[in-house]
Amino acid sequence: MSLKAGIVGLPNVGKSTLFNAITKKHILAANYPFATIEPNVGVVVVPDERLDYLNDLYKPKSLVPTSFEFTDIAGLVKGASHGEGLGNKFLSHIRDVDAIVNVIRCFDDSEITHVEGAVDPIRDIEIINTELILSDLETINNRILKLGKKMDMARDKQEVLEANTLRKVKELLENGYSLRNTSLTDDELDFLKSFNLITLKPVIYVANVDLDSAVIGDNEYTKKVKEYAGNEGSGVIVMSCQVESELSELSDDDKKKFLQEIGISNSGLDKLIYQTYSLLGLRTFFTSGTDEVRAWTFKQGMKAPKCAGIIHTDFERGFIRAEVMSYNDLVKYGSELKVKENGKMRLEGKDYEMQDGDICYFRFNV
């Protein structure tokens, strides 16, 4: 499954530094607005210790982890929705992602310019949110304008749904609400899918701090961000993007030593990857054998045939059943044979809802 998270924020808040850490690539990271003038996309491997165990057990020729994309989008500024700083171009890129990572500067440094003149994380969040709201409002207004008198002449069920939803969403946006924080019905959400509205996308805030605050875990700025995010049901990761960028250059062993030396228990980057993965409702199943051990991404709630189709469309089209064991059972008993002997290998049909950590063999006939 191709899933994307977009990194947004004002200029000079640490977006490109974070992107460098995520992808271990070195794109332009400069101390001035619009250093990033094209979206940069990097594939992120999702850390999963279960793969290490499966690799040791099966000793496959190939080991393939699951992954998704992070897109670094140029810094937005006040007025971006009206074209300030080439904002419209970048707002269009945000529409293509599944979730938004909003990087917020939460440290003072006189040598790093702030586009608004001073550090104020809540103001920065609200600038970004306002620009995204205005961009969505433009999309909705364009649709209303195109429909014209048809809005008032709607008769059948679908036409009425469209007209009422457009009016409702327009009012919400005009009142400054991000749509993810509103109570839209399932029918309204289904209708809005084709518009790819930015403010419907889930958000994680990255509170970018200095080293001292990264060790402590909070400062006066991050506390404000956490309170704001809590009120809208969004997540917050406190990290030093600069430290994470430096960590990305180290081997795994050196990284662990460095984290221990500075007193940080877990990499903020790993937390971000896990939380973004979870935010999108993503889970992992495995296929295992001596040729290949592979992790596959699926959305929570998907049934076995759909998951089989992630591997190959023929698997879904000709699905018969899935032979399934849980990762925990495999660890408990130590081998597939022992799992079977203890009655923990299951045959599941078309209505089986896949679970995180399932290890599957799909039977199909085309």
mmCIF file of C-alpha atoms in Angstrom:
data_model
loop_
_atom_site.group_PDB
_atom_site.id
_atom_site.type_symbol
_atom_site.label_atom_id
_atom_site.label_comp_id
_atom_site.label_asym_id
_atom_site.label_seq_id
_atom_site.Cartn_x
_atom_site.Cartn_y
_atom_site.Cartn_z
ATOM 1 C CA MET A 1 0.000 0.000 0.000
ATOM 2 C CA SER A 2 1.364 3.405 -0.952
ATOM 3 C CA LEU A 3 0.797 5.736 2.008
ATOM 4 C CA LYS A 4 2.262 9.178 2.568
ATOM 5 C CA ALA A 5 2.802 11.639 5.378
ATOM 6 C CA GLY A 6 3.571 15.257 4.493
ATOM 7 C CA ILE A 7 5.904 17.409 6.608
ATOM 8 C CA VAL A 8 4.682 21.002 6.844
ATOM 9 C CA GLY A 9 5.501 24.095 8.883
ATOM 10 C CA LEU A 10 6.679 27.670 8.664
ATOM 11 C CA PRO A 11 10.135 28.352 7.167
ATOM 12 C CA ASN A 12 13.154 27.625 9.398
ATOM 13 C CA VAL A 13 11.349 25.482 11.970
ATOM 14 C CA GLY A 14 13.364 22.311 11.255
ATOM 15 C CA LYS A 15 11.322 20.584 8.545
ATOM 16 C CA SER A 16 14.190 19.876 6.187
ATOM 17 C CA THR A 17 16.440 18.865 9.084
ATOM 18 C CA LEU A 18 13.789 16.357 10.154
ATOM 19 C CA PHE A 19 13.437 15.124 6.594
ATOM 20 C CA ASN A 20 17.210 14.614 6.412
ATOM 21 C CA ALA A 21 17.010 12.466 9.526
ATOM 22 C CA ILE A 22 14.045 10.470 8.238
ATOM 23 C CA THR A 23 15.462 9.587 4.868
ATOM 24 C CA LYS A 24 19.210 9.900 5.524
ATOM 25 C CA LYS A 25 19.308 12.088 2.434
ATOM 26 C CA HIS A 26 20.884 15.518 2.332
ATOM 27 C CA ILE A 27 18.560 17.945 0.633
ATOM 28 C CA LEU A 28 19.038 21.687 0.854
ATOM 29 C CA ALA A 29 18.498 22.879 4.448
ATOM 30 C CA ALA A 30 19.196 26.612 4.590
ATOM 31 C CA ASN A 31 18.495 29.422 7.013
ATOM 32 C CA TYR A 32 16.068 31.292 4.775
ATOM 33 C CA PRO A 33 12.484 30.810 3.536
ATOM 34 C CA PHE A 34 11.766 28.512 0.578
ATOM 35 C CA ALA A 35 15.061 26.605 0.726
ATOM 36 C CA THR A 36 12.953 23.644 -0.358
ATOM 37 C CA ILE A 37 11.342 24.579 -3.660
ATOM 38 C CA GLU A 38 10.166 21.158 -4.795
ATOM 39 C CA PRO A 39 8.543 18.451 -2.689
ATOM 40 C CA ASN A 40 11.101 15.890 -1.580
ATOM 41 C CA VAL A 41 9.919 12.344 -1.093
ATOM 42 C CA GLY A 42 11.715 9.689 0.904
ATOM 43 C CA VAL A 43 10.773 6.117 1.696
ATOM 44 C CA VAL A 44 10.820 5.318 5.409
ATOM 45 C CA VAL A 45 11.425 1.839 6.768
ATOM 46 C CA VAL A 46 9.195 1.092 9.736
ATOM 47 C CA PRO A 47 11.352 -0.379 12.544
ATOM 48 C CA ASP A 48 9.963 -3.760 13.586
ATOM 49 C CA GLU A 49 11.813 -6.103 15.938
ATOM 50 C CA ARG A 50 9.538 -8.956 14.859
ATOM 51 C CA LEU A 51 11.354 -9.050 11.518
ATOM 52 C CA ASP A 52 14.638 -9.710 13.306
ATOM 53 C CA TYR A 53 13.154 -12.769 15.003
ATOM 54 C CA LEU A 54 11.628 -14.073 11.764
ATOM 55 C CA ASN A 55 14.921 -13.506 9.959
ATOM 56 C CA ASP A 56 16.808 -15.548 12.565
ATOM 57 C CA LEU A 57 14.203 -18.316 12.463
ATOM 58 C CA TYR A 58 13.750 -18.724 8.699
ATOM 59 C CA LYS A 59 17.151 -17.455 7.498
ATOM 60 C CA PRO A 60 15.581 -16.271 4.212
ATOM 61 C CA LYS A 61 17.406 -15.193 1.060
ATOM 62 C CA SER A 62 15.543 -11.876 1.244
ATOM 63 C CA LEU A 63 14.215 -9.739 4.114
ATOM 64 C CA VAL A 64 11.773 -6.949 3.206
ATOM 65 C CA PRO A 65 10.459 -4.517 5.867
ATOM 66 C CA THR A 66 7.314 -2.449 5.482
ATOM 67 C CA SER A 67 7.581 1.210 4.573
ATOM 68 C CA PHE A 68 5.745 4.395 3.679
ATOM 69 C CA GLU A 69 6.612 7.814 2.298
ATOM 70 C CA PHE A 70 7.402 11.111 3.949
ATOM 71 C CA THR A 71 7.146 14.198 1.755
ATOM 72 C CA ASP A 72 8.934 17.400 2.748
ATOM 73 C CA ILE A 73 6.857 20.346 1.585
ATOM 74 C CA ALA A 74 8.288 23.864 1.351
ATOM 75 C CA GLY A 75 7.692 26.217 4.280
ATOM 76 C CA LEU A 76 4.291 27.864 4.290
ATOM 77 C CA VAL A 77 3.812 31.506 5.301
ATOM 78 C CA LYS A 78 0.852 33.685 6.164
ATOM 79 C CA GLY A 79 -1.072 34.227 2.923
ATOM 80 C CA ALA A 80 0.045 30.935 1.326
ATOM 81 C CA SER A 81 -3.544 30.097 0.366
ATOM 82 C CA HIS A 82 -3.571 33.298 -1.711
ATOM 83 C CA GLY A 83 -0.238 32.555 -3.358
ATOM 84 C CA GLU A 84 2.198 34.153 -0.891
ATOM 85 C CA GLY A 85 5.590 32.462 -1.128
ATOM 86 C CA LEU A 86 4.356 30.268 -3.970
ATOM 87 C CA GLY A 87 2.058 28.769 -1.358
ATOM 88 C CA ASN A 88 -0.648 27.473 -3.704
ATOM 89 C CA LYS A 89 1.831 25.177 -5.399
ATOM 90 C CA PHE A 90 2.855 23.591 -2.119
ATOM 91 C CA LEU A 91 -0.674 23.385 -0.761
ATOM 92 C CA SER A 92 -1.528 21.235 -3.769
ATOM 93 C CA HIS A 93 1.208 18.784 -2.733
ATOM 94 C CA ILE A 94 -0.291 18.486 0.760
ATOM 95 C CA ARG A 95 -3.536 17.259 -0.812
ATOM 96 C CA ASP A 96 -1.706 14.160 -2.012
ATOM 97 C CA VAL A 97 -0.693 12.924 1.468
ATOM 98 C CA ASP A 98 -2.642 10.772 3.939
ATOM 99 C CA ALA A 99 -1.476 12.493 7.138
ATOM 100 C CA ILE A 100 0.223 15.741 8.089
ATOM 101 C CA VAL A 101 3.301 16.165 10.288
ATOM 102 C CA ASN A 102 3.323 19.795 11.435
ATOM 103 C CA VAL A 103 6.781 20.802 12.678
ATOM 104 C CA ILE A 104 6.682 23.554 15.305
ATOM 105 C CA ARG A 105 9.739 25.423 16.538
ATOM 106 C CA CYS A 106 9.918 25.210 20.335
ATOM 107 C CA PHE A 107 13.340 26.657 21.105
ATOM 108 C CA ASP A 108 15.029 30.064 21.174
ATOM 109 C CA ASP A 109 18.114 30.736 19.050
ATOM 110 C CA SER A 110 19.079 34.271 18.034
ATOM 111 C CA GLU A 111 21.123 32.939 15.114
ATOM 112 C CA ILE A 112 18.158 31.231 13.434
ATOM 113 C CA THR A 113 15.712 33.625 11.820
ATOM 114 C CA HIS A 114 12.015 33.207 12.579
ATOM 115 C CA VAL A 115 9.823 34.354 9.718
ATOM 116 C CA GLU A 116 7.338 35.910 12.183
ATOM 117 C CA GLY A 117 10.076 37.634 14.229
ATOM 118 C CA ALA A 118 9.802 35.625 17.452
ATOM 119 C CA VAL A 119 9.102 32.090 18.687
ATOM 120 C CA ASP A 120 5.423 31.463 19.423
ATOM 121 C CA PRO A 121 4.359 27.869 18.703
ATOM 122 C CA ILE A 122 0.592 28.407 19.058
ATOM 123 C CA ARG A 123 0.666 31.359 16.666
ATOM 124 C CA ASP A 124 2.660 29.222 14.221
ATOM 125 C CA ILE A 125 0.185 26.340 14.462
ATOM 126 C CA GLU A 126 -2.723 28.689 13.863
ATOM 127 C CA ILE A 127 -1.023 30.293 10.854
ATOM 128 C CA ILE A 128 -0.606 26.878 9.238
ATOM 129 C CA ASN A 129 -4.124 25.764 10.177
ATOM 130 C CA THR A 130 -5.633 28.999 8.837
ATOM 131 C CA GLU A 131 -3.874 28.611 5.485
ATOM 132 C CA LEU A 132 -5.060 25.010 5.181
ATOM 133 C CA ILE A 133 -8.622 26.037 6.094
ATOM 134 C CA LEU A 134 -8.593 28.853 3.516
ATOM 135 C CA SER A 135 -7.292 26.474 0.863
ATOM 136 C CA ASP A 136 -10.122 24.011 1.564
ATOM 137 C CA LEU A 137 -12.634 26.851 1.573
ATOM 138 C CA GLU A 138 -11.485 27.870 -1.889
ATOM 139 C CA THR A 139 -12.010 24.306 -3.106
ATOM 140 C CA ILE A 140 -15.538 24.172 -1.672
ATOM 141 C CA ASN A 141 -16.458 27.638 -2.985
ATOM 142 C CA ASN A 142 -15.275 26.660 -6.467
ATOM 143 C CA ARG A 143 -17.574 23.641 -6.416
ATOM 144 C CA ILE A 144 -20.529 25.713 -5.168
ATOM 145 C CA LEU A 145 -19.864 28.301 -7.877
ATOM 146 C CA LYS A 146 -19.764 25.590 -10.529
ATOM 147 C CA LEU A 147 -23.089 24.113 -9.404
ATOM 148 C CA GLY A 148 -24.769 27.522 -9.308
ATOM 149 C CA LYS A 149 -28.571 27.309 -9.252
ATOM 150 C CA LYS A 150 -28.427 23.506 -9.127
ATOM 151 C CA MET A 151 -27.660 23.866 -5.393
ATOM 152 C CA ASP A 152 -31.213 25.131 -4.788
ATOM 153 C CA MET A 153 -32.830 22.775 -7.301
ATOM 154 C CA ALA A 154 -31.461 19.544 -5.819
ATOM 155 C CA ARG A 155 -34.115 16.821 -5.731
ATOM 156 C CA ASP A 156 -32.718 13.300 -5.659
ATOM 157 C CA LYS A 157 -30.931 11.898 -2.609
ATOM 158 C CA GLN A 158 -27.381 12.322 -3.920
ATOM 159 C CA GLU A 159 -27.946 15.888 -5.133
ATOM 160 C CA VAL A 160 -29.459 16.874 -1.784
ATOM 161 C CA LEU A 161 -26.533 15.274 0.072
ATOM 162 C CA GLU A 162 -24.062 17.206 -2.077
ATOM 163 C CA ALA A 163 -25.801 20.560 -1.636
ATOM 164 C CA ASN A 164 -26.280 20.168 2.118
ATOM 165 C CA THR A 165 -22.735 18.923 2.679
ATOM 166 C CA LEU A 166 -21.206 21.777 0.699
ATOM 167 C CA ARG A 167 -23.220 24.346 2.666
ATOM 168 C CA LYS A 168 -22.308 22.708 5.989
ATOM 169 C CA VAL A 169 -18.597 22.464 5.194
ATOM 170 C CA LYS A 170 -18.473 26.014 3.877
ATOM 171 C CA GLU A 171 -19.943 27.323 7.143
ATOM 172 C CA LEU A 172 -17.536 25.248 9.259
ATOM 173 C CA LEU A 173 -14.501 26.457 7.324
ATOM 174 C CA GLU A 174 -15.656 30.072 7.364
ATOM 175 C CA ASN A 175 -15.887 29.811 11.152
ATOM 176 C CA GLY A 176 -12.273 28.630 11.321
ATOM 177 C CA TYR A 177 -12.802 24.923 11.991
ATOM 178 C CA SER A 178 -10.456 22.243 10.658
ATOM 179 C CA LEU A 179 -12.779 19.539 9.333
ATOM 180 C CA ARG A 180 -10.989 16.738 11.193
ATOM 181 C CA ASN A 181 -12.288 18.331 14.429
ATOM 182 C CA THR A 182 -15.944 18.375 13.337
ATOM 183 C CA SER A 183 -18.743 15.789 13.471
ATOM 184 C CA LEU A 184 -19.349 14.979 9.820
ATOM 185 C CA THR A 185 -21.485 11.929 9.059
ATOM 186 C CA ASP A 186 -20.206 8.873 7.200
ATOM 187 C CA ASP A 187 -22.260 9.844 4.138
ATOM 188 C CA GLU A 188 -20.816 13.366 4.196
ATOM 189 C CA LEU A 189 -17.270 12.026 4.554
ATOM 190 C CA ASP A 190 -17.810 9.605 1.660
ATOM 191 C CA PHE A 191 -19.006 12.469 -0.528
ATOM 192 C CA LEU A 192 -16.021 14.651 0.424
ATOM 193 C CA LYS A 193 -13.403 12.009 -0.443
ATOM 194 C CA SER A 194 -13.107 13.185 -4.028
ATOM 195 C CA PHE A 195 -12.237 16.722 -2.880
ATOM 196 C CA ASN A 196 -9.141 15.502 -0.993
ATOM 197 C CA LEU A 197 -9.582 18.251 1.602
ATOM 198 C CA ILE A 198 -6.457 19.032 3.611
ATOM 199 C CA THR A 199 -8.130 19.758 6.948
ATOM 200 C CA LEU A 200 -9.738 16.303 7.001
ATOM 201 C CA LYS A 201 -6.300 14.697 7.231
ATOM 202 C CA PRO A 202 -5.061 13.581 10.670
ATOM 203 C CA VAL A 203 -2.203 15.597 12.208
ATOM 204 C CA ILE A 204 0.841 14.929 14.388
ATOM 205 C CA TYR A 205 2.683 17.908 15.828
ATOM 206 C CA VAL A 206 6.470 17.648 16.085
ATOM 207 C CA ALA A 207 7.671 20.012 18.803
ATOM 208 C CA ASN A 208 11.241 20.711 17.666
ATOM 209 C CA VAL A 209 13.382 21.499 20.719
ATOM 210 C CA ASP A 210 17.030 22.032 21.618
ATOM 211 C CA LEU A 211 19.173 19.289 23.168
ATOM 212 C CA ASP A 212 18.496 20.278 26.779
ATOM 213 C CA SER A 213 14.736 20.161 26.291
ATOM 214 C CA ALA A 214 15.009 16.877 24.377
ATOM 215 C CA VAL A 215 16.654 15.322 27.436
ATOM 216 C CA ILE A 216 14.140 16.814 29.878
ATOM 217 C CA GLY A 217 11.209 16.074 27.548
ATOM 218 C CA ASP A 218 9.375 19.399 27.832
ATOM 219 C CA ASN A 219 9.778 23.160 28.033
ATOM 220 C CA GLU A 220 7.374 26.099 28.260
ATOM 221 C CA TYR A 221 6.711 25.933 24.506
ATOM 222 C CA THR A 222 6.077 22.179 24.268
ATOM 223 C CA LYS A 223 3.596 22.308 27.141
ATOM 224 C CA LYS A 224 1.519 24.815 25.162
ATOM 225 C CA VAL A 225 1.685 22.620 22.052
ATOM 226 C CA LYS A 226 0.567 19.563 24.024
ATOM 227 C CA GLU A 227 -2.360 21.447 25.499
ATOM 228 C CA TYR A 228 -3.412 22.713 22.059
ATOM 229 C CA ALA A 229 -3.063 19.274 20.460
ATOM 230 C CA GLY A 230 -4.933 17.626 23.311
ATOM 231 C CA ASN A 231 -7.914 19.906 22.774
ATOM 232 C CA GLU A 232 -8.225 18.773 19.152
ATOM 233 C CA GLY A 233 -7.268 15.123 19.707
ATOM 234 C CA SER A 234 -3.940 15.252 17.844
ATOM 235 C CA GLY A 235 -0.643 13.671 18.845
ATOM 236 C CA VAL A 236 2.604 15.403 19.805
ATOM 237 C CA ILE A 237 6.186 14.166 19.510
ATOM 238 C CA VAL A 238 8.848 16.188 21.350
ATOM 239 C CA MET A 239 12.241 15.822 19.671
ATOM 240 C CA SER A 240 15.326 17.672 18.592
ATOM 241 C CA CYS A 241 15.389 17.494 14.801
ATOM 242 C CA GLN A 242 19.074 18.428 14.846
ATOM 243 C CA VAL A 243 19.930 15.571 17.221
ATOM 244 C CA GLU A 244 17.878 13.145 15.116
ATOM 245 C CA SER A 245 19.721 14.288 11.991
ATOM 246 C CA GLU A 246 23.053 13.605 13.697
ATOM 247 C CA LEU A 247 21.825 10.226 14.954
ATOM 248 C CA SER A 248 20.904 9.210 11.410
ATOM 249 C CA GLU A 249 24.596 9.259 10.510
ATOM 250 C CA LEU A 250 25.504 6.679 13.169
ATOM 251 C CA SER A 251 25.392 2.903 13.169
ATOM 252 C CA ASP A 252 22.705 1.260 15.310
ATOM 253 C CA ASP A 253 25.202 0.459 18.087
ATOM 254 C CA ASP A 254 26.680 3.958 18.096
ATOM 255 C CA LYS A 255 23.178 5.420 18.067
ATOM 256 C CA LYS A 256 22.255 3.476 21.212
ATOM 257 C CA LYS A 257 25.450 4.610 22.947
ATOM 258 C CA PHE A 258 24.871 8.231 21.975
ATOM 259 C CA LEU A 259 21.283 8.164 23.258
ATOM 260 C CA GLN A 260 22.462 6.667 26.541
ATOM 261 C CA GLU A 261 25.181 9.301 26.900
ATOM 262 C CA ILE A 262 22.761 12.211 26.471
ATOM 263 C CA GLY A 263 20.085 10.582 28.597
ATOM 264 C CA ILE A 264 17.373 9.929 25.989
ATOM 265 C CA SER A 265 15.708 6.523 26.191
ATOM 266 C CA ASN A 266 14.173 6.331 22.701
ATOM 267 C CA SER A 267 14.791 8.048 19.395
ATOM 268 C CA GLY A 268 12.183 10.709 18.688
ATOM 269 C CA LEU A 269 12.333 9.681 15.060
ATOM 270 C CA ASP A 270 11.281 6.107 15.859
ATOM 271 C CA LYS A 271 8.405 7.490 17.940
ATOM 272 C CA LEU A 272 7.323 9.653 15.014
ATOM 273 C CA ILE A 273 7.397 6.740 12.576
ATOM 274 C CA TYR A 274 5.387 4.499 14.931
ATOM 275 C CA GLN A 275 2.848 7.199 15.741
ATOM 276 C CA THR A 276 2.348 8.190 12.100
ATOM 277 C CA TYR A 277 1.887 4.538 11.195
ATOM 278 C CA SER A 278 -0.655 4.131 13.989
ATOM 279 C CA LEU A 279 -2.379 7.460 13.185
ATOM 280 C CA LEU A 280 -3.236 6.167 9.735
ATOM 281 C CA GLY A 281 -4.705 2.990 11.219
ATOM 282 C CA LEU A 282 -1.942 0.886 9.697
ATOM 283 C CA ARG A 283 -1.009 -2.602 10.818
ATOM 284 C CA THR A 284 1.451 -5.264 9.668
ATOM 285 C CA PHE A 285 1.112 -8.863 8.580
ATOM 286 C CA PHE A 286 3.943 -11.145 7.471
ATOM 287 C CA THR A 287 4.697 -13.780 4.889
ATOM 288 C CA SER A 288 7.572 -16.035 5.900
ATOM 289 C CA GLY A 289 9.666 -18.717 4.293
ATOM 290 C CA THR A 290 13.214 -19.636 3.341
ATOM 291 C CA ASP A 291 13.028 -17.575 0.134
ATOM 292 C CA GLU A 292 11.651 -14.405 1.690
ATOM 293 C CA VAL A 293 10.434 -12.933 4.950
ATOM 294 C CA ARG A 294 8.368 -9.848 4.273
ATOM 295 C CA ALA A 295 6.256 -7.342 6.204
ATOM 296 C CA TRP A 296 3.111 -6.008 4.525
ATOM 297 C CA THR A 297 1.134 -2.910 5.464
ATOM 298 C CA PHE A 298 -2.654 -3.089 5.720
ATOM 299 C CA LYS A 299 -5.366 -0.897 7.193
ATOM 300 C CA GLN A 300 -7.035 -2.012 10.387
ATOM 301 C CA GLY A 301 -10.362 -3.654 9.588
ATOM 302 C CA MET A 302 -9.309 -5.120 6.237
ATOM 303 C CA LYS A 303 -10.367 -8.691 5.589
ATOM 304 C CA ALA A 304 -8.183 -11.543 4.414
ATOM 305 C CA PRO A 305 -8.966 -11.351 0.645
ATOM 306 C CA LYS A 306 -8.107 -7.618 0.534
ATOM 307 C CA CYS A 307 -4.864 -8.271 2.356
ATOM 308 C CA ALA A 308 -4.060 -11.078 -0.058
ATOM 309 C CA GLY A 309 -4.642 -8.583 -2.863
ATOM 310 C CA ILE A 310 -1.912 -6.344 -1.444
ATOM 311 C CA ILE A 311 0.544 -9.085 -2.413
ATOM 312 C CA HIS A 312 -1.008 -9.727 -5.829
ATOM 313 C CA THR A 313 -4.403 -9.025 -7.378
ATOM 314 C CA ASP A 314 -4.695 -12.708 -8.371
ATOM 315 C CA PHE A 315 -4.521 -13.659 -4.684
ATOM 316 C CA GLU A 316 -7.623 -11.601 -3.967
ATOM 317 C CA ARG A 317 -9.477 -12.589 -7.129
ATOM 318 C CA GLY A 318 -9.002 -16.323 -6.557
ATOM 319 C CA PHE A 319 -8.917 -16.294 -2.749
ATOM 320 C CA ILE A 320 -9.879 -19.608 -1.145
ATOM 321 C CA ARG A 321 -8.646 -19.282 2.430
ATOM 322 C CA ALA A 322 -5.716 -18.102 4.531
ATOM 323 C CA GLU A 323 -3.534 -20.289 6.706
ATOM 324 C CA VAL A 324 -2.771 -18.043 9.683
ATOM 325 C CA MET A 325 -0.696 -18.140 12.850
ATOM 326 C CA SER A 326 0.064 -15.249 15.153
ATOM 327 C CA TYR A 327 3.593 -13.959 15.644
ATOM 328 C CA ASN A 328 3.202 -14.344 19.420
ATOM 329 C CA ASP A 329 2.278 -18.018 19.050
ATOM 330 C CA LEU A 330 5.290 -18.598 16.809
ATOM 331 C CA VAL A 331 7.575 -17.050 19.423
ATOM 332 C CA LYS A 332 5.881 -19.035 22.212
ATOM 333 C CA TYR A 333 6.238 -22.428 20.504
ATOM 334 C CA GLY A 334 9.434 -21.775 18.530
ATOM 335 C CA SER A 335 8.525 -23.276 15.150
ATOM 336 C CA GLU A 336 5.658 -23.652 12.675
ATOM 337 C CA LEU A 337 5.511 -27.374 13.421
ATOM 338 C CA LYS A 338 5.043 -26.759 17.134
ATOM 339 C CA VAL A 339 2.396 -24.111 16.401
ATOM 340 C CA LYS A 340 0.449 -26.691 14.351
ATOM 341 C CA GLU A 341 0.907 -29.426 16.962
ATOM 342 C CA ASN A 342 -0.578 -27.118 19.590
ATOM 343 C CA GLY A 343 -3.598 -26.309 17.424
ATOM 344 C CA LYS A 344 -2.684 -22.671 16.913
ATOM 345 C CA MET A 345 -2.487 -22.742 13.106
ATOM 346 C CA ARG A 346 -5.848 -21.597 11.753
ATOM 347 C CA LEU A 347 -7.655 -21.738 8.419
ATOM 348 C CA GLU A 348 -9.536 -18.467 7.913
ATOM 349 C CA GLY A 349 -12.099 -17.607 5.255
ATOM 350 C CA LYS A 350 -13.209 -14.502 3.358
ATOM 351 C CA ASP A 351 -14.775 -12.831 6.398
ATOM 352 C CA TYR A 352 -11.664 -13.033 8.557
ATOM 353 C CA GLU A 353 -10.466 -9.612 9.731
ATOM 354 C CA MET A 354 -6.689 -9.558 9.669
ATOM 355 C CA GLN A 355 -4.807 -8.816 12.889
ATOM 356 C CA ASP A 356 -1.499 -7.092 13.461
ATOM 357 C CA GLY A 357 1.265 -9.707 13.616
ATOM 358 C CA ASP A 358 -0.564 -12.390 11.612
ATOM 359 C CA ILE A 359 1.750 -14.659 9.607
ATOM 360 C CA CYS A 360 -0.110 -15.839 6.519
ATOM 361 C CA TYR A 361 -0.053 -18.311 3.686
ATOM 362 C CA PHE A 362 -2.796 -17.511 1.166
ATOM 363 C CA ARG A 363 -4.459 -20.271 -0.826
ATOM 364 C CA PHE A 364 -5.981 -19.163 -4.108
ATOM 365 C CA ASN A 365 -7.093 -20.469 -7.467
ATOM 366 C CA VAL A 366 -7.363 -18.391 -10.651
#
